[in-house]
Backbone as a printed PyTorch tensor [residue, N CA C, xyz], in Angstrom:
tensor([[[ 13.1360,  43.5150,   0.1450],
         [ 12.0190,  43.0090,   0.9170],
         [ 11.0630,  42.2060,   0.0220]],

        [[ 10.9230,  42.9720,  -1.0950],
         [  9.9280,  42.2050,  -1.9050],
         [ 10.3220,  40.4480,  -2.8870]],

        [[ 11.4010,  40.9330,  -2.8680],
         [ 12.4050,  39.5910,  -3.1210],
         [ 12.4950,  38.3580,  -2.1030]],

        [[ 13.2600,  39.1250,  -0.9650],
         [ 12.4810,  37.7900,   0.7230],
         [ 11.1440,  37.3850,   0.5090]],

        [[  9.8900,  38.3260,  -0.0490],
         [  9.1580,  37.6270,   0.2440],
         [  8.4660,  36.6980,  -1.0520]],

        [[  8.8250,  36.9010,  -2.0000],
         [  8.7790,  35.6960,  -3.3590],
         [  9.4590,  34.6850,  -3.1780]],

        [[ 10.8580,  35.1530,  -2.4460],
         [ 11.5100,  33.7890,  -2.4110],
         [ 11.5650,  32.8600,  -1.1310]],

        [[ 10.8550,  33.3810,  -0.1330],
         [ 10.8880,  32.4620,   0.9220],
         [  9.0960,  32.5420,   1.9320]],

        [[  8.2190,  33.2220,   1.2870],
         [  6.5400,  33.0110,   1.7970],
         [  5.9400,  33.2380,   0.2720]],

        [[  5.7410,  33.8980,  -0.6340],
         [  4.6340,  33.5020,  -1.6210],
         [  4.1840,  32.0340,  -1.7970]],

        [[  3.7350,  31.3750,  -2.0330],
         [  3.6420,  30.2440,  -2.7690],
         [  3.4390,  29.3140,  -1.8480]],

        [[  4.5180,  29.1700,  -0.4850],
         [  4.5220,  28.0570,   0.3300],
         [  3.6670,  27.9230,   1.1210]],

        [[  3.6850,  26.7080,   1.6790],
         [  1.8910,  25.9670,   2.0480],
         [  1.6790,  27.0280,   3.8950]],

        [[  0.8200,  27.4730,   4.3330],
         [  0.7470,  27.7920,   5.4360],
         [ -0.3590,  27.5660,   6.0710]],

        [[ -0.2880,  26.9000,   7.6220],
         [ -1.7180,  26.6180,   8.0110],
         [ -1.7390,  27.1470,   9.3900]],

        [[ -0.6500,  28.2640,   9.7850],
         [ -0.5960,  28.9260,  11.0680],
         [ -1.6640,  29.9420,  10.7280]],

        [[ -2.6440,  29.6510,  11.8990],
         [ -3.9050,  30.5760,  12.0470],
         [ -3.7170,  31.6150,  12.3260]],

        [[ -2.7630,  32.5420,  12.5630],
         [ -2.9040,  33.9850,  12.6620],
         [ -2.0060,  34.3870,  11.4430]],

        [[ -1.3610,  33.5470,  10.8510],
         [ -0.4700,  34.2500,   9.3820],
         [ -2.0110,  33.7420,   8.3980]],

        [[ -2.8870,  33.1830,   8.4470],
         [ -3.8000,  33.4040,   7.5070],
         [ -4.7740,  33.9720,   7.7940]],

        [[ -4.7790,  34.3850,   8.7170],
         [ -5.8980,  35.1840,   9.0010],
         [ -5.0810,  36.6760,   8.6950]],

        [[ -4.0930,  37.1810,   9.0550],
         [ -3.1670,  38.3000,   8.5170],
         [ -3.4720,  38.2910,   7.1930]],

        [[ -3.1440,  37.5720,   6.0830],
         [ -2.8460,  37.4680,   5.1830],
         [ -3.9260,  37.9010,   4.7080]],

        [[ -5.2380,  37.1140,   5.2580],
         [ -6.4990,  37.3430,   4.1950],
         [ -6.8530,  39.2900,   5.2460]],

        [[ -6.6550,  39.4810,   6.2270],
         [ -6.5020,  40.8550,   5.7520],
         [ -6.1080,  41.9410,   5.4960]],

        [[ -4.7860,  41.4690,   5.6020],
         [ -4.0040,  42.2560,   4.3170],
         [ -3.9800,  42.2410,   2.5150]],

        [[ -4.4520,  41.2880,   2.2380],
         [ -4.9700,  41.2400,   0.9370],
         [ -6.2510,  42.1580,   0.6600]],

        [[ -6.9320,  42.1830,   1.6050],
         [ -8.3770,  42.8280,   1.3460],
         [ -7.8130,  44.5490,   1.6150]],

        [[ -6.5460,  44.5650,   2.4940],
         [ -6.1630,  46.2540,   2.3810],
         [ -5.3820,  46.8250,   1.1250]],

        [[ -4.8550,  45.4380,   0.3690],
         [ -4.1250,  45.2030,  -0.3960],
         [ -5.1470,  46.1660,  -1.9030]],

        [[ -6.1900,  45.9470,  -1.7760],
         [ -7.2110,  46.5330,  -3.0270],
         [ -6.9970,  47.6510,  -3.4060]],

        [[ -6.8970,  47.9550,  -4.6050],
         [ -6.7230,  48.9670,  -5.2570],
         [ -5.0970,  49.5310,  -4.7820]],

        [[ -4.6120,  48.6930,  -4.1930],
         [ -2.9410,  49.0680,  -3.8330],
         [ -1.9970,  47.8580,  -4.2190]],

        [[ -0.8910,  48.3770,  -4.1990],
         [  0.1650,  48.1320,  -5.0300],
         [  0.5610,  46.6870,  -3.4780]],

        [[  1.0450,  45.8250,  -3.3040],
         [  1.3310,  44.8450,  -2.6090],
         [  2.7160,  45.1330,  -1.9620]],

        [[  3.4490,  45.9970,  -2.7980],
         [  4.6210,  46.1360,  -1.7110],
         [  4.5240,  47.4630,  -1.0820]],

        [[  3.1500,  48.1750,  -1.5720],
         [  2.9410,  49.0790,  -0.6060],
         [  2.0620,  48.5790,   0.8670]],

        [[  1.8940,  47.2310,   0.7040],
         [  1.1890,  46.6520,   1.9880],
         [  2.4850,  46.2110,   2.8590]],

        [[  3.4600,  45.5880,   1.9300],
         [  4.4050,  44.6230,   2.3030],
         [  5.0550,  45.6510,   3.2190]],

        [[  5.3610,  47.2510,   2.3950],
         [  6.3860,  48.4270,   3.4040],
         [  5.2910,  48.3010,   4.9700]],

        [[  3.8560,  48.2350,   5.1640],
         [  3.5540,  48.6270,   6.1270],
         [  3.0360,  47.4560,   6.7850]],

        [[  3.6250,  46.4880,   6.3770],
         [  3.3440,  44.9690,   7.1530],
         [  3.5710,  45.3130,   8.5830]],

        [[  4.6940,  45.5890,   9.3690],
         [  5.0700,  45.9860,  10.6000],
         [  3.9680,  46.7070,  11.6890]],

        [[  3.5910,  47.9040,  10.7820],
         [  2.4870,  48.4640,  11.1140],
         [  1.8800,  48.3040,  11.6400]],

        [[  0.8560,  47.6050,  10.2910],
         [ -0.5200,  46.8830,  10.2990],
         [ -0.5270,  45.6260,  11.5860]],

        [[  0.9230,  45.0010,  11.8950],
         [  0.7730,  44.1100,  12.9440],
         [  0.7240,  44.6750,  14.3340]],

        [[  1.6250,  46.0750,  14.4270],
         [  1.2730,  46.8170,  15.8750],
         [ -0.1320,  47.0900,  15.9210]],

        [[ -0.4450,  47.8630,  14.6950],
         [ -1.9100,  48.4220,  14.9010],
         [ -3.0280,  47.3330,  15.0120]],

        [[ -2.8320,  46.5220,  15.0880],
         [ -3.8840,  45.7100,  14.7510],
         [ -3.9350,  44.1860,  15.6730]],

        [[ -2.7880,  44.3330,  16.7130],
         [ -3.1920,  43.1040,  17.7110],
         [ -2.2810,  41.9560,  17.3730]],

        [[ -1.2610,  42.4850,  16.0080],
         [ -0.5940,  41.2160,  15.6230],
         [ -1.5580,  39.9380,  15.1070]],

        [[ -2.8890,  40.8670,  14.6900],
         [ -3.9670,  40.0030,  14.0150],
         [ -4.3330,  38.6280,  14.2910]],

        [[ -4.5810,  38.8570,  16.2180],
         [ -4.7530,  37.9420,  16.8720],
         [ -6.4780,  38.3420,  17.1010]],

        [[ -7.0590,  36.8380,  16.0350],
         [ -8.2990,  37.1520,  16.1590],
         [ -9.3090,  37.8720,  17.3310]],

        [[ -8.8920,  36.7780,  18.3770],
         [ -9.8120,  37.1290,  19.6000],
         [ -9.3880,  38.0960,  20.3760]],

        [[ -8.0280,  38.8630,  20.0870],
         [ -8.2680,  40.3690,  20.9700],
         [ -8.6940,  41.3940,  19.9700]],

        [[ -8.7280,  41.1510,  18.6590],
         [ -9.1210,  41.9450,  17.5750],
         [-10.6030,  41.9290,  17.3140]],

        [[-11.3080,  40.8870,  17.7940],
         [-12.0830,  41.2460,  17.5090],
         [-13.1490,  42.0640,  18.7820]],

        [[-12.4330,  42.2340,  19.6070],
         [-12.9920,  43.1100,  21.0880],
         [-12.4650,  44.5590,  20.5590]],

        [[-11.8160,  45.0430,  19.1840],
         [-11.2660,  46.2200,  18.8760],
         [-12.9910,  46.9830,  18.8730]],

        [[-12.9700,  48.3020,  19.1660],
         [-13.9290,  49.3880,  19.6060],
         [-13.6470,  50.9640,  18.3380]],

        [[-14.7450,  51.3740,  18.8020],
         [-14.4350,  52.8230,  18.3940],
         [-13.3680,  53.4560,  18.2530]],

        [[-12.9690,  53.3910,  19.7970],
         [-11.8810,  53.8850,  20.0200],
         [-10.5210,  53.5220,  19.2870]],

        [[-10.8290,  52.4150,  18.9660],
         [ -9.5280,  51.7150,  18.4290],
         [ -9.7180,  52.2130,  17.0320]],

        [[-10.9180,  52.2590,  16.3270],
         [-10.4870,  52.6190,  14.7380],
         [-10.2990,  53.9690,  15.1260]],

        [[-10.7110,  54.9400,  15.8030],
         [-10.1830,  56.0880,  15.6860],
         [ -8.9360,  56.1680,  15.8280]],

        [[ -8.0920,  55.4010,  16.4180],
         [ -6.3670,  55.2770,  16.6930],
         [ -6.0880,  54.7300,  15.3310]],

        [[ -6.3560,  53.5960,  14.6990],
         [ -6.2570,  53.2310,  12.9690],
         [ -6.2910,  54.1970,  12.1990]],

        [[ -7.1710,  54.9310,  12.3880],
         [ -7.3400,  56.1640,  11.2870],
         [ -6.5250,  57.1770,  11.1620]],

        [[ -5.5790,  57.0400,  12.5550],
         [ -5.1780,  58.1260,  12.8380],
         [ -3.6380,  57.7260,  12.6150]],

        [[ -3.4060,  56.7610,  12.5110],
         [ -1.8110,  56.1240,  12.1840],
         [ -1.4910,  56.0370,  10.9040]],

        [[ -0.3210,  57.5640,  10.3360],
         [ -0.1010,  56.9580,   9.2630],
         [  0.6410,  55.8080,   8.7630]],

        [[  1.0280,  54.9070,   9.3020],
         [  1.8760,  53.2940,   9.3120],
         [  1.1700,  52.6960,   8.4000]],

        [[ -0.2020,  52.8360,   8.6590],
         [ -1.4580,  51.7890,   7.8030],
         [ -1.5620,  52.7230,   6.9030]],

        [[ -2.7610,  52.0820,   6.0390],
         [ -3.3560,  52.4270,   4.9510],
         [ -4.6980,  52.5850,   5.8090]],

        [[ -5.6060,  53.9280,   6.0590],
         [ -6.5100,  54.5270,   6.5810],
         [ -7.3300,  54.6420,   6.0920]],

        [[ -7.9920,  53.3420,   5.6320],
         [ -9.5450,  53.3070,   5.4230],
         [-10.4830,  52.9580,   6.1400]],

        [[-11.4640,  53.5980,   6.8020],
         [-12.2830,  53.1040,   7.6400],
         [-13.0290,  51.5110,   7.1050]],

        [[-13.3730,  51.2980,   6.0040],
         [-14.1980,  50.6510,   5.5300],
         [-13.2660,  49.2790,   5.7920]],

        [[-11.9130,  49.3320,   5.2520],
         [-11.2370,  48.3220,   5.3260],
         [-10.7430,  48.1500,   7.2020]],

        [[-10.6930,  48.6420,   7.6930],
         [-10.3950,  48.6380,   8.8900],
         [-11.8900,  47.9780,   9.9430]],

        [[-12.7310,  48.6520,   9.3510],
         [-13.9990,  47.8310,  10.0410],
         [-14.2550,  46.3310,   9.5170]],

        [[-14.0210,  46.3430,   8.5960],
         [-14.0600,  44.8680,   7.4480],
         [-12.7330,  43.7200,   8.6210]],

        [[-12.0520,  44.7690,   8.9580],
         [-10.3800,  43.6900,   9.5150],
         [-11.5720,  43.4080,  10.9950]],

        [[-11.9220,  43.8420,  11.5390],
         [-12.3210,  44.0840,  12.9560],
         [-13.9720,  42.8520,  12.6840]],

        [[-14.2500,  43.4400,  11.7870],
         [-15.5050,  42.3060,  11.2310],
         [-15.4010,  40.6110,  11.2590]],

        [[-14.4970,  40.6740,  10.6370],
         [-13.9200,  39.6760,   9.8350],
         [-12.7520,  38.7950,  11.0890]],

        [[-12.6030,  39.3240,  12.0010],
         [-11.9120,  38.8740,  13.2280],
         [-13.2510,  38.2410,  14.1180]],

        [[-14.3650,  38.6550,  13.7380],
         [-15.4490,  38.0940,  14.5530],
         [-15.8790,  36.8340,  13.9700]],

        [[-15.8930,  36.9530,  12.3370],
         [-16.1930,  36.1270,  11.2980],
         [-14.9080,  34.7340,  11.6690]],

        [[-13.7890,  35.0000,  11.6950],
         [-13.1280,  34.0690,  11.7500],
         [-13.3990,  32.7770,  12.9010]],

        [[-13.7570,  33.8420,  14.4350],
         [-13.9290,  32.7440,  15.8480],
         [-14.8840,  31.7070,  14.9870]],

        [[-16.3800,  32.6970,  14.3060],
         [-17.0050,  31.4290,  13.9330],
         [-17.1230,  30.4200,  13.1370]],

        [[-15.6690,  31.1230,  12.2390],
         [-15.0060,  29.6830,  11.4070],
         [-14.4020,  28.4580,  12.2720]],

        [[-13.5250,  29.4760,  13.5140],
         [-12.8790,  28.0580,  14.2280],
         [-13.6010,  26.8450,  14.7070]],

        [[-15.2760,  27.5400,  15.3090],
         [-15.8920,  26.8530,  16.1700],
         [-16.5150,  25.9480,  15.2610]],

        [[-16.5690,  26.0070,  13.9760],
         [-17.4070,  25.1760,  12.9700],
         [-16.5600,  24.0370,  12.5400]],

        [[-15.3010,  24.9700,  12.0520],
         [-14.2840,  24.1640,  11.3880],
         [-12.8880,  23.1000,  12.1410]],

        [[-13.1500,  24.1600,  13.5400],
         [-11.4740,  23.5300,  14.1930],
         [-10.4010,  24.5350,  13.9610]],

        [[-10.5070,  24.6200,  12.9050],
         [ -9.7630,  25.9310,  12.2610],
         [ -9.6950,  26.6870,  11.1580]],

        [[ -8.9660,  27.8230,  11.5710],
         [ -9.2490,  28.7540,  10.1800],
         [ -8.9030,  27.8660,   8.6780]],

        [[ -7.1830,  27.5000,   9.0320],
         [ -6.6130,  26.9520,   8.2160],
         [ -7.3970,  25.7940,   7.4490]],

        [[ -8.2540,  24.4750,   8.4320],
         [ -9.4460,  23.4200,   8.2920],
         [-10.5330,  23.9450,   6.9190]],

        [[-11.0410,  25.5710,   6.9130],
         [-11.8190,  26.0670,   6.1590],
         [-10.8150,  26.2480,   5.2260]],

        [[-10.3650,  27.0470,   4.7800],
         [ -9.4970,  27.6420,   4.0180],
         [ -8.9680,  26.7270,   2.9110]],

        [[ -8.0920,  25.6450,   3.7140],
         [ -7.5720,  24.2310,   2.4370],
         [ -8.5760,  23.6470,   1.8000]],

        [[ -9.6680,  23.6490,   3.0430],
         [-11.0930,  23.0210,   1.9330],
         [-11.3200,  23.5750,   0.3030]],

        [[-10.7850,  24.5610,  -0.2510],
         [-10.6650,  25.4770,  -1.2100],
         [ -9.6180,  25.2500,  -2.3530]],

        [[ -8.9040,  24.6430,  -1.6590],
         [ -7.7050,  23.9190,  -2.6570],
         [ -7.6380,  23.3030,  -3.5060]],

        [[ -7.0890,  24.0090,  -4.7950],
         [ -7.7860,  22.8300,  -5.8100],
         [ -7.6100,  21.2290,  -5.7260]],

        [[ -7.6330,  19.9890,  -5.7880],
         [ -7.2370,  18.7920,  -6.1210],
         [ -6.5930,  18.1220,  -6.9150]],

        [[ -6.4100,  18.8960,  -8.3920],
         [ -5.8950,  18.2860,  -9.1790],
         [ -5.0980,  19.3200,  -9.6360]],

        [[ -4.2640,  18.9590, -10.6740],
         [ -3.3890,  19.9220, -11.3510],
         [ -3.6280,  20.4750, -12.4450]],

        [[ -4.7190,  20.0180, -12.9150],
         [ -5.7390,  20.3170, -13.9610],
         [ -6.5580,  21.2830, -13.5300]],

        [[ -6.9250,  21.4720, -12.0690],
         [ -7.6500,  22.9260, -11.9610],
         [ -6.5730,  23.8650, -12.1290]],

        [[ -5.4810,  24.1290, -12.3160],
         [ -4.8700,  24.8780, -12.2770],
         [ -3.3860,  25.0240, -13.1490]],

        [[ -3.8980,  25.4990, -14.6940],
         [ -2.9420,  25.9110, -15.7690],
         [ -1.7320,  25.9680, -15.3770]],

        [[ -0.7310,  25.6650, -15.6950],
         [  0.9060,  25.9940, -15.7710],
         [  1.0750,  27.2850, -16.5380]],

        [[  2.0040,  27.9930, -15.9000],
         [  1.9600,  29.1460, -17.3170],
         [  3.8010,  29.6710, -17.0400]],

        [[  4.1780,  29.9020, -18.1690],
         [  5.1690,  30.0160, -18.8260],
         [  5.7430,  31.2510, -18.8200]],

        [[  4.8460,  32.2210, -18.4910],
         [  5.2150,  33.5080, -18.4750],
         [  4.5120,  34.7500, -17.1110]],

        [[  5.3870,  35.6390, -16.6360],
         [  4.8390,  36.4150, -15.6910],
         [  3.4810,  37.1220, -16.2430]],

        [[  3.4500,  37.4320, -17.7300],
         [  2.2730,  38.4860, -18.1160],
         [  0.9330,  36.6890, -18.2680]],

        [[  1.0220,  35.8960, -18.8340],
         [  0.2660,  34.9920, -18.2900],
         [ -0.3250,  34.9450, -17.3380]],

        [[  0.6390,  34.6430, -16.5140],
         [  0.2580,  34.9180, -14.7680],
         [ -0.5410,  35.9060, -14.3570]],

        [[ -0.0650,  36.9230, -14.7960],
         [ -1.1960,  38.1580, -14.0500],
         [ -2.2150,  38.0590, -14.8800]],

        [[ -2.2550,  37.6420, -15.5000],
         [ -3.6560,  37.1740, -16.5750],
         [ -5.0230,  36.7170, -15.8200]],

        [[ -4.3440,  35.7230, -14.8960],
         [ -5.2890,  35.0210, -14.2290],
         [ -5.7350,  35.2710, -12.6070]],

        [[ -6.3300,  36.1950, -12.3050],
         [ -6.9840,  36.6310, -11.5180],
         [ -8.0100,  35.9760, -10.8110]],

        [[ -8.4880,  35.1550, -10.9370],
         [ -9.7210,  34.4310, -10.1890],
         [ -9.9420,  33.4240, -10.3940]],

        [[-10.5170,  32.2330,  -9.9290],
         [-10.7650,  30.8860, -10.5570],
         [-11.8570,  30.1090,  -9.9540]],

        [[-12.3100,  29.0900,  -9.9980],
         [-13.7710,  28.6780,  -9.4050],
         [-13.2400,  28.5940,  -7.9600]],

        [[-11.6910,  27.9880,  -7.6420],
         [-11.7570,  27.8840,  -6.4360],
         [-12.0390,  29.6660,  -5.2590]],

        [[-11.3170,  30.3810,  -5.9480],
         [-11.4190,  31.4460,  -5.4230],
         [-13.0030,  32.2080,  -5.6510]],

        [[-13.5730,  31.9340,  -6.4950],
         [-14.8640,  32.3310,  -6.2390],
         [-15.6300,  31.9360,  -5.3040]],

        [[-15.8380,  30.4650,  -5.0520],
         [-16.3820,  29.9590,  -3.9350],
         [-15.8640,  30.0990,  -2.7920]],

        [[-14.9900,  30.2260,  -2.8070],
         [-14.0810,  30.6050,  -1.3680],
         [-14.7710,  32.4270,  -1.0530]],

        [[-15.0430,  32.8560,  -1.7440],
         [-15.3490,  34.5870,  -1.7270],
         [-16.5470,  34.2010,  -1.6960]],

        [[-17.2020,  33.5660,  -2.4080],
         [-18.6950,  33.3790,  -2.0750],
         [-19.2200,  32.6790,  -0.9950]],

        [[-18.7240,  31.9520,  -0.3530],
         [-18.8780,  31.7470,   0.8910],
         [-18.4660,  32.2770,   2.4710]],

        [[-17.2940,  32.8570,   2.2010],
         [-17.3330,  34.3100,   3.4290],
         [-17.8270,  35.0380,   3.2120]],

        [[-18.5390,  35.0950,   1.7680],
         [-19.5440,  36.4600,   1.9130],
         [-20.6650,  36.1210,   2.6910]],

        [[-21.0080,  34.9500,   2.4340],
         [-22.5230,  34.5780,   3.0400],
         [-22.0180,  34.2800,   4.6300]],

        [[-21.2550,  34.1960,   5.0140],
         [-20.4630,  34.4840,   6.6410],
         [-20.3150,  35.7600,   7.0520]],

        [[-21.1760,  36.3960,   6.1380],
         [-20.1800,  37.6690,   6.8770],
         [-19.5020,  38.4690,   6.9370]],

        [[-18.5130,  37.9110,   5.7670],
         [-16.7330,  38.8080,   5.7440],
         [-16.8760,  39.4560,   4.7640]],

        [[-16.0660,  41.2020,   4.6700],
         [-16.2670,  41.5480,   3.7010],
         [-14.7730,  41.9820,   3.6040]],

        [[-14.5080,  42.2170,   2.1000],
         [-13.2140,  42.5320,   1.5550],
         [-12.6650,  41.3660,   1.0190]],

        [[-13.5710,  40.0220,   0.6880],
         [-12.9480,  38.9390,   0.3900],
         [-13.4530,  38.9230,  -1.0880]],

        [[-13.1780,  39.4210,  -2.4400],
         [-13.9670,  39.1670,  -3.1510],
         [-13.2710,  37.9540,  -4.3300]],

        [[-13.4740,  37.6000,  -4.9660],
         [-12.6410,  36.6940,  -5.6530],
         [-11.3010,  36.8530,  -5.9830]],

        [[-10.9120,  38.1290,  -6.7120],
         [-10.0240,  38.1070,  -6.7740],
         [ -8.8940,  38.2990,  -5.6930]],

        [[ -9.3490,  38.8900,  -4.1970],
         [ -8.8490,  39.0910,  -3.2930],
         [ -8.5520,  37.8740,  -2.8590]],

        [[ -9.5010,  36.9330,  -2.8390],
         [ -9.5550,  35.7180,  -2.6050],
         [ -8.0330,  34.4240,  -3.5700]],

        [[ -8.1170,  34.8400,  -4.6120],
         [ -7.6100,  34.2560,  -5.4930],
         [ -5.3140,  34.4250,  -5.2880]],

        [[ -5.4390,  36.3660,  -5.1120],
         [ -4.2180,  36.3290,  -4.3210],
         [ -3.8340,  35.8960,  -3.0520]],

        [[ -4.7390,  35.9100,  -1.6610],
         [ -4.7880,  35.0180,  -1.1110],
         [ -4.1010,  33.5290,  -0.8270]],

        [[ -4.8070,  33.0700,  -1.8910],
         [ -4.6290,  31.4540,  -2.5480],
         [ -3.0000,  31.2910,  -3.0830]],

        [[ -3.0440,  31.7640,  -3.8990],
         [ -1.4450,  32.2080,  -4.5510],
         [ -0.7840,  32.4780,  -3.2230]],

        [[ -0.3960,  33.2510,  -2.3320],
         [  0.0240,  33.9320,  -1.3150],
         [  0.3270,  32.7270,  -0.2220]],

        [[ -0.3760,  31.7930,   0.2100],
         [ -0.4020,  31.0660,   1.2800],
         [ -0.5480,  29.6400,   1.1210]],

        [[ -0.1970,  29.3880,  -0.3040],
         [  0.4220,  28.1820,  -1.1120],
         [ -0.7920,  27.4160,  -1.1200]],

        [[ -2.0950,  27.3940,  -1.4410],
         [ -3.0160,  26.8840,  -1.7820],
         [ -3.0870,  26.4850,  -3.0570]],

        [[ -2.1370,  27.7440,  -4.0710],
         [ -1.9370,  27.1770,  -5.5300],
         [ -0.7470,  27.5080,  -5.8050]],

        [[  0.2210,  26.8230,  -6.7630],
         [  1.6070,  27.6150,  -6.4480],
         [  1.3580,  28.0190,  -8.1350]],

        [[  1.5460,  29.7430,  -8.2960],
         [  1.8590,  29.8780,  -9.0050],
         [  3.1180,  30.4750,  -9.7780]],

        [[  4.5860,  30.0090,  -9.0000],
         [  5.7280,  30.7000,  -9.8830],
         [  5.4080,  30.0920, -10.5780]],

        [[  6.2680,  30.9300, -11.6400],
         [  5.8480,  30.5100, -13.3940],
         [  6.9790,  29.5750, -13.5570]],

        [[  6.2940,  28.7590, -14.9210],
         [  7.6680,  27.9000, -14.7030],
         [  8.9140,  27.9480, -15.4710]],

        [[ 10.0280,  27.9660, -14.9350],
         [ 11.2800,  28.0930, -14.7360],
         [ 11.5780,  29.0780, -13.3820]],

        [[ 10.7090,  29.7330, -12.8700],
         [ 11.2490,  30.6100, -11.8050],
         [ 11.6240,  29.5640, -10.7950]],

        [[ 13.1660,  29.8130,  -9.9920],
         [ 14.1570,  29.3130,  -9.4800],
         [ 13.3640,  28.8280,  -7.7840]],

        [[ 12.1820,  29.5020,  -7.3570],
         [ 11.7990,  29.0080,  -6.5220],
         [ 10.0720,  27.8610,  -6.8110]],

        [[  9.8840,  27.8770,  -7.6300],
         [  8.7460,  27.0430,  -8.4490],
         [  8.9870,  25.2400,  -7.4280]],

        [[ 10.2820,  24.8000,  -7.8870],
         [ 10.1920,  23.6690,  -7.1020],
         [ 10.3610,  23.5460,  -5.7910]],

        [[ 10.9980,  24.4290,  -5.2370],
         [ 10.9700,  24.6870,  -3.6240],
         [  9.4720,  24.7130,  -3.2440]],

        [[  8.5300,  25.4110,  -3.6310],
         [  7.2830,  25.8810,  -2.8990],
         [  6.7320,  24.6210,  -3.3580]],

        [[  7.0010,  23.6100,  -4.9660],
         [  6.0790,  22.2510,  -4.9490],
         [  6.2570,  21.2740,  -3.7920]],

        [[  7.8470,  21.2800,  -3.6090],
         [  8.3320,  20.2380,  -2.6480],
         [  7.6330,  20.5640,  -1.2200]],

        [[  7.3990,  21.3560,  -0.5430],
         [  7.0300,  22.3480,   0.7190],
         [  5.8120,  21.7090,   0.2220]],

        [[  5.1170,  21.8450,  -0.2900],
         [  3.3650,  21.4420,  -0.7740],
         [  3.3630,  20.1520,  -0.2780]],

        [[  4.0730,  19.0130,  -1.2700],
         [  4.1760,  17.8070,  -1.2860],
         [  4.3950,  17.2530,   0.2240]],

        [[  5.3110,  18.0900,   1.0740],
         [  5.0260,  17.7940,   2.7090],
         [  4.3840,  18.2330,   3.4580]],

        [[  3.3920,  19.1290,   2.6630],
         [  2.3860,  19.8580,   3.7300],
         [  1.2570,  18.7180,   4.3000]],

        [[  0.9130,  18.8790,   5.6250],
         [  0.0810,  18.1640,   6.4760],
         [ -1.5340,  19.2330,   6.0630]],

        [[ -2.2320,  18.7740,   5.2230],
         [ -3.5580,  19.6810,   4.9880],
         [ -3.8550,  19.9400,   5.8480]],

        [[ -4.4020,  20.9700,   7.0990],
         [ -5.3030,  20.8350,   8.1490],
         [ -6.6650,  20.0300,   7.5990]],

        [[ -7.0520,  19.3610,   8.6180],
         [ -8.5210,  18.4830,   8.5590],
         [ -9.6150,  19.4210,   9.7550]],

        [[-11.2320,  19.2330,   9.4780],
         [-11.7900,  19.7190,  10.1750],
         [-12.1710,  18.4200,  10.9900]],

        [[-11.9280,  19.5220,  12.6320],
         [-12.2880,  18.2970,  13.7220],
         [-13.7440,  18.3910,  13.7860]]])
């Protein structure tokens, strides 16, 4: 599973509004946990949670985190579970500003290839945890609102939904996810 998903979603460009809106909160459940312990309860997290379709998620109630809390499928944190339900409210008022989630989100992307080191090795890689783009990107859903986005959450994110590609280089999917980039259509804000 964890292999499918390095070799055919890490890295590559995505601007479907409910796989990034998933993504960014599953990364934020992702904290202090291991990623393929999110990845085993991906399934889950999509029953429990509306298939992380903003606008029925964000009508989720009491009642509903008490059913979250109560499913072991997820990872049962209230805090992160109110943050998903939050942050589903936070998103409508990204659409209505932006057009779309995706519209906000690429705005974040670095521009050049110079914001963003090449690196040669996996322990490199995990080296780099955060970067201006991902700070501002965290610093500005914070001031929206959203919580569980903090830079570095932000930063895997980025990595995750091909905003930056970081296989290292020689890894066998590195030019697949550049080429996928190179035809990606940026979303624009209407």
């Amino acid at each position: 599973m964890y292999k499918h998903y390095h070799d055919h979603e890490w890295g590559f460009p995505v601007d479907d509004e409910r796989r990034l809106f998933e993504k960014l909160c599953l990364e934020g459940f992702q904290a202090g946990l291991s990623w393929i312990t999110i990845l085993n309860k991906r399934e889950a997290f999509r029953a429990g949670f509306a298939n992380f379709e903003a606008e029925e998620l964000s009508r989720f109630c009491e009642q509903d985190i008490a059913r979250l809390l109560a499913d072991a499928g997820i990872v049962r944190h209230r805090g992160k579970i109110e943050s998903t339900i939050n942050n589903a409210k936070r998103v409508l008022e990204l659409r209505r500003e932006f057009g779309s989630l995706g519209a906000y989100v690429w705005g974040y992307a670095p521009q050049a290839a110079q914001d963003r080191p090449k690196v040669h090795t996996y322990e490199a890689a995990r080296a780099i945890t955060a970067t201006a783009a991902s700070q501002a990107l965290s610093k500005d859903l914070k001031k929206r609102g959203w919580s569980f986005v903090g830079p570095t959450t932000m930063y895997a994110f980025m990595q995750a939904m091909g905003l930056v590609n970081d296989h290292i280089e020689g890894c066998h999917v590195r030019q697949a996810a550049t080429d996928a980039r190179s035809r990606f259509k940026v979303p624009q804000r209407s």
